[in-house]
């Protein structure tokens, strides 16, 4: 069976959105690290409503949550591809997976810093 690309503007884009939604759902429902990050994002959103954060704080918080979720998704994709290509442990594959995890670490540290900057003044 050969894959045929849908070149029409509307139906092609709708299919892209459908596949992206399905991918996001798979991430949230099957990957534990993404479940944790998604849960933290929900908690931070609730905190934003509770503490009445400003529009600017909402923008920055939303970007931070999106950044962490996006990079976590890319990290998961790298891990799945690496495991598919080389299911057994391999030093180079481990190095690649560590780098992808490091990207998530940087994003998470940035999001934590943003959360502290927004919420510490609310507690004081």
mmCIF file of C-alpha atoms in Angstrom:
data_model
loop_
_atom_site.group_PDB
_atom_site.id
_atom_site.type_symbol
_atom_site.label_atom_id
_atom_site.label_comp_id
_atom_site.label_asym_id
_atom_site.label_seq_id
_atom_site.Cartn_x
_atom_site.Cartn_y
_atom_site.Cartn_z
ATOM 1 C CA UNK A 1 0.000 0.000 0.000
ATOM 2 C CA UNK A 2 1.458 3.316 -1.080
ATOM 3 C CA UNK A 3 0.999 6.497 0.927
ATOM 4 C CA UNK A 4 -0.702 9.242 -1.057
ATOM 5 C CA UNK A 5 -0.229 12.819 0.005
ATOM 6 C CA UNK A 6 -3.303 15.013 0.163
ATOM 7 C CA UNK A 7 -2.307 18.204 -1.650
ATOM 8 C CA UNK A 8 -5.581 20.046 -1.222
ATOM 9 C CA UNK A 9 -5.360 23.046 1.051
ATOM 10 C CA UNK A 10 -8.335 22.463 3.332
ATOM 11 C CA UNK A 11 -8.491 18.685 3.656
ATOM 12 C CA UNK A 12 -4.692 18.382 3.799
ATOM 13 C CA UNK A 13 -4.523 20.856 6.707
ATOM 14 C CA UNK A 14 -7.450 19.230 8.489
ATOM 15 C CA UNK A 15 -5.704 15.867 8.289
ATOM 16 C CA UNK A 16 -2.520 17.463 9.658
ATOM 17 C CA UNK A 17 -4.447 18.884 12.606
ATOM 18 C CA UNK A 18 -6.090 15.502 13.194
ATOM 19 C CA UNK A 19 -2.708 13.710 13.249
ATOM 20 C CA UNK A 20 -1.213 16.379 15.529
ATOM 21 C CA UNK A 21 -4.149 16.016 17.939
ATOM 22 C CA UNK A 22 -3.790 12.224 17.906
ATOM 23 C CA UNK A 23 -0.058 12.577 18.602
ATOM 24 C CA UNK A 24 -0.682 14.945 21.517
ATOM 25 C CA UNK A 25 -3.256 12.538 22.931
ATOM 26 C CA UNK A 26 -0.802 9.622 22.609
ATOM 27 C CA UNK A 27 1.857 11.658 24.414
ATOM 28 C CA UNK A 28 -0.435 12.621 27.280
ATOM 29 C CA UNK A 29 -1.937 9.157 27.734
ATOM 30 C CA UNK A 30 1.098 6.892 27.249
ATOM 31 C CA UNK A 31 4.248 8.711 28.369
ATOM 32 C CA UNK A 32 4.749 9.101 32.118
ATOM 33 C CA UNK A 33 7.099 12.073 31.876
ATOM 34 C CA UNK A 34 4.588 13.894 29.669
ATOM 35 C CA UNK A 35 1.778 13.012 32.095
ATOM 36 C CA UNK A 36 3.808 14.618 34.891
ATOM 37 C CA UNK A 37 4.581 17.742 32.847
ATOM 38 C CA UNK A 38 0.945 18.018 31.712
ATOM 39 C CA UNK A 39 -0.256 17.705 35.314
ATOM 40 C CA UNK A 40 2.159 20.411 36.434
ATOM 41 C CA UNK A 41 0.877 22.599 33.586
ATOM 42 C CA UNK A 42 -2.701 22.132 34.810
ATOM 43 C CA UNK A 43 -1.685 22.946 38.395
ATOM 44 C CA UNK A 44 0.119 26.089 37.234
ATOM 45 C CA UNK A 45 -2.918 27.136 35.198
ATOM 46 C CA UNK A 46 -5.150 26.714 38.257
ATOM 47 C CA UNK A 47 -2.597 28.703 40.293
ATOM 48 C CA UNK A 48 -2.731 31.462 37.674
ATOM 49 C CA UNK A 49 -6.487 31.783 38.109
ATOM 50 C CA UNK A 50 -6.239 31.570 41.890
ATOM 51 C CA UNK A 51 -3.551 34.259 42.155
ATOM 52 C CA UNK A 52 -5.044 36.456 39.393
ATOM 53 C CA UNK A 53 -1.797 36.738 37.467
ATOM 54 C CA UNK A 54 -1.499 39.543 34.914
ATOM 55 C CA UNK A 55 -1.906 39.175 31.150
ATOM 56 C CA UNK A 56 1.856 39.359 30.726
ATOM 57 C CA UNK A 57 2.370 36.683 33.373
ATOM 58 C CA UNK A 58 -0.237 34.509 31.588
ATOM 59 C CA UNK A 59 1.616 34.897 28.296
ATOM 60 C CA UNK A 60 4.950 33.974 29.830
ATOM 61 C CA UNK A 61 3.518 31.082 31.855
ATOM 62 C CA UNK A 62 1.675 29.715 28.817
ATOM 63 C CA UNK A 63 4.849 29.915 26.733
ATOM 64 C CA UNK A 64 6.808 28.109 29.458
ATOM 65 C CA UNK A 65 4.241 25.306 29.687
ATOM 66 C CA UNK A 66 4.120 24.994 25.891
ATOM 67 C CA UNK A 67 7.915 24.986 25.674
ATOM 68 C CA UNK A 68 8.299 22.191 28.219
ATOM 69 C CA UNK A 69 5.507 20.099 26.680
ATOM 70 C CA UNK A 70 6.885 20.570 23.163
ATOM 71 C CA UNK A 71 10.458 19.691 24.052
ATOM 72 C CA UNK A 72 9.251 16.740 26.122
ATOM 73 C CA UNK A 73 7.376 15.526 23.028
ATOM 74 C CA UNK A 74 10.474 15.889 20.858
ATOM 75 C CA UNK A 75 12.524 14.069 23.496
ATOM 76 C CA UNK A 76 10.025 11.217 23.454
ATOM 77 C CA UNK A 77 10.185 11.066 19.650
ATOM 78 C CA UNK A 78 14.004 10.924 19.744
ATOM 79 C CA UNK A 79 13.878 8.128 22.327
ATOM 80 C CA UNK A 80 11.322 6.119 20.316
ATOM 81 C CA UNK A 81 13.337 6.486 17.092
ATOM 82 C CA UNK A 82 16.574 5.550 18.880
ATOM 83 C CA UNK A 83 14.949 2.485 20.470
ATOM 84 C CA UNK A 84 13.499 1.448 17.099
ATOM 85 C CA UNK A 85 16.834 1.798 15.321
ATOM 86 C CA UNK A 86 18.886 0.127 18.047
ATOM 87 C CA UNK A 87 16.748 -1.714 20.658
ATOM 88 C CA UNK A 88 19.754 -2.870 22.688
ATOM 89 C CA UNK A 89 21.959 -0.527 24.669
ATOM 90 C CA UNK A 90 24.489 1.302 22.553
ATOM 91 C CA UNK A 91 26.834 4.017 23.802
ATOM 92 C CA UNK A 92 26.090 6.409 20.915
ATOM 93 C CA UNK A 93 22.325 5.933 21.221
ATOM 94 C CA UNK A 94 22.617 6.574 24.964
ATOM 95 C CA UNK A 95 24.544 9.776 24.229
ATOM 96 C CA UNK A 96 21.836 10.963 21.813
ATOM 97 C CA UNK A 97 19.076 10.171 24.310
ATOM 98 C CA UNK A 98 20.967 11.979 27.079
ATOM 99 C CA UNK A 99 21.272 15.103 24.931
ATOM 100 C CA UNK A 100 17.527 15.061 24.185
ATOM 101 C CA UNK A 101 16.788 14.633 27.906
ATOM 102 C CA UNK A 102 19.163 17.516 28.611
ATOM 103 C CA UNK A 103 17.068 19.759 26.375
ATOM 104 C CA UNK A 104 14.013 18.919 28.489
ATOM 105 C CA UNK A 105 16.051 19.665 31.611
ATOM 106 C CA UNK A 106 16.944 23.153 30.327
ATOM 107 C CA UNK A 107 13.312 23.845 29.425
ATOM 108 C CA UNK A 108 12.117 22.623 32.830
ATOM 109 C CA UNK A 109 14.682 24.761 34.680
ATOM 110 C CA UNK A 110 13.573 27.784 32.671
ATOM 111 C CA UNK A 111 9.911 27.046 33.443
ATOM 112 C CA UNK A 112 10.720 26.675 37.154
ATOM 113 C CA UNK A 113 12.525 30.026 37.131
ATOM 114 C CA UNK A 114 9.523 31.627 35.405
ATOM 115 C CA UNK A 115 7.156 30.086 37.954
ATOM 116 C CA UNK A 116 9.271 31.359 40.840
ATOM 117 C CA UNK A 117 9.456 34.861 39.360
ATOM 118 C CA UNK A 118 5.670 34.950 38.907
ATOM 119 C CA UNK A 119 4.540 33.290 42.140
ATOM 120 C CA UNK A 120 7.062 34.177 44.868
ATOM 121 C CA UNK A 121 5.790 37.786 45.005
ATOM 122 C CA UNK A 122 2.238 36.430 45.347
ATOM 123 C CA UNK A 123 3.252 34.557 48.508
ATOM 124 C CA UNK A 124 5.093 37.477 50.088
#
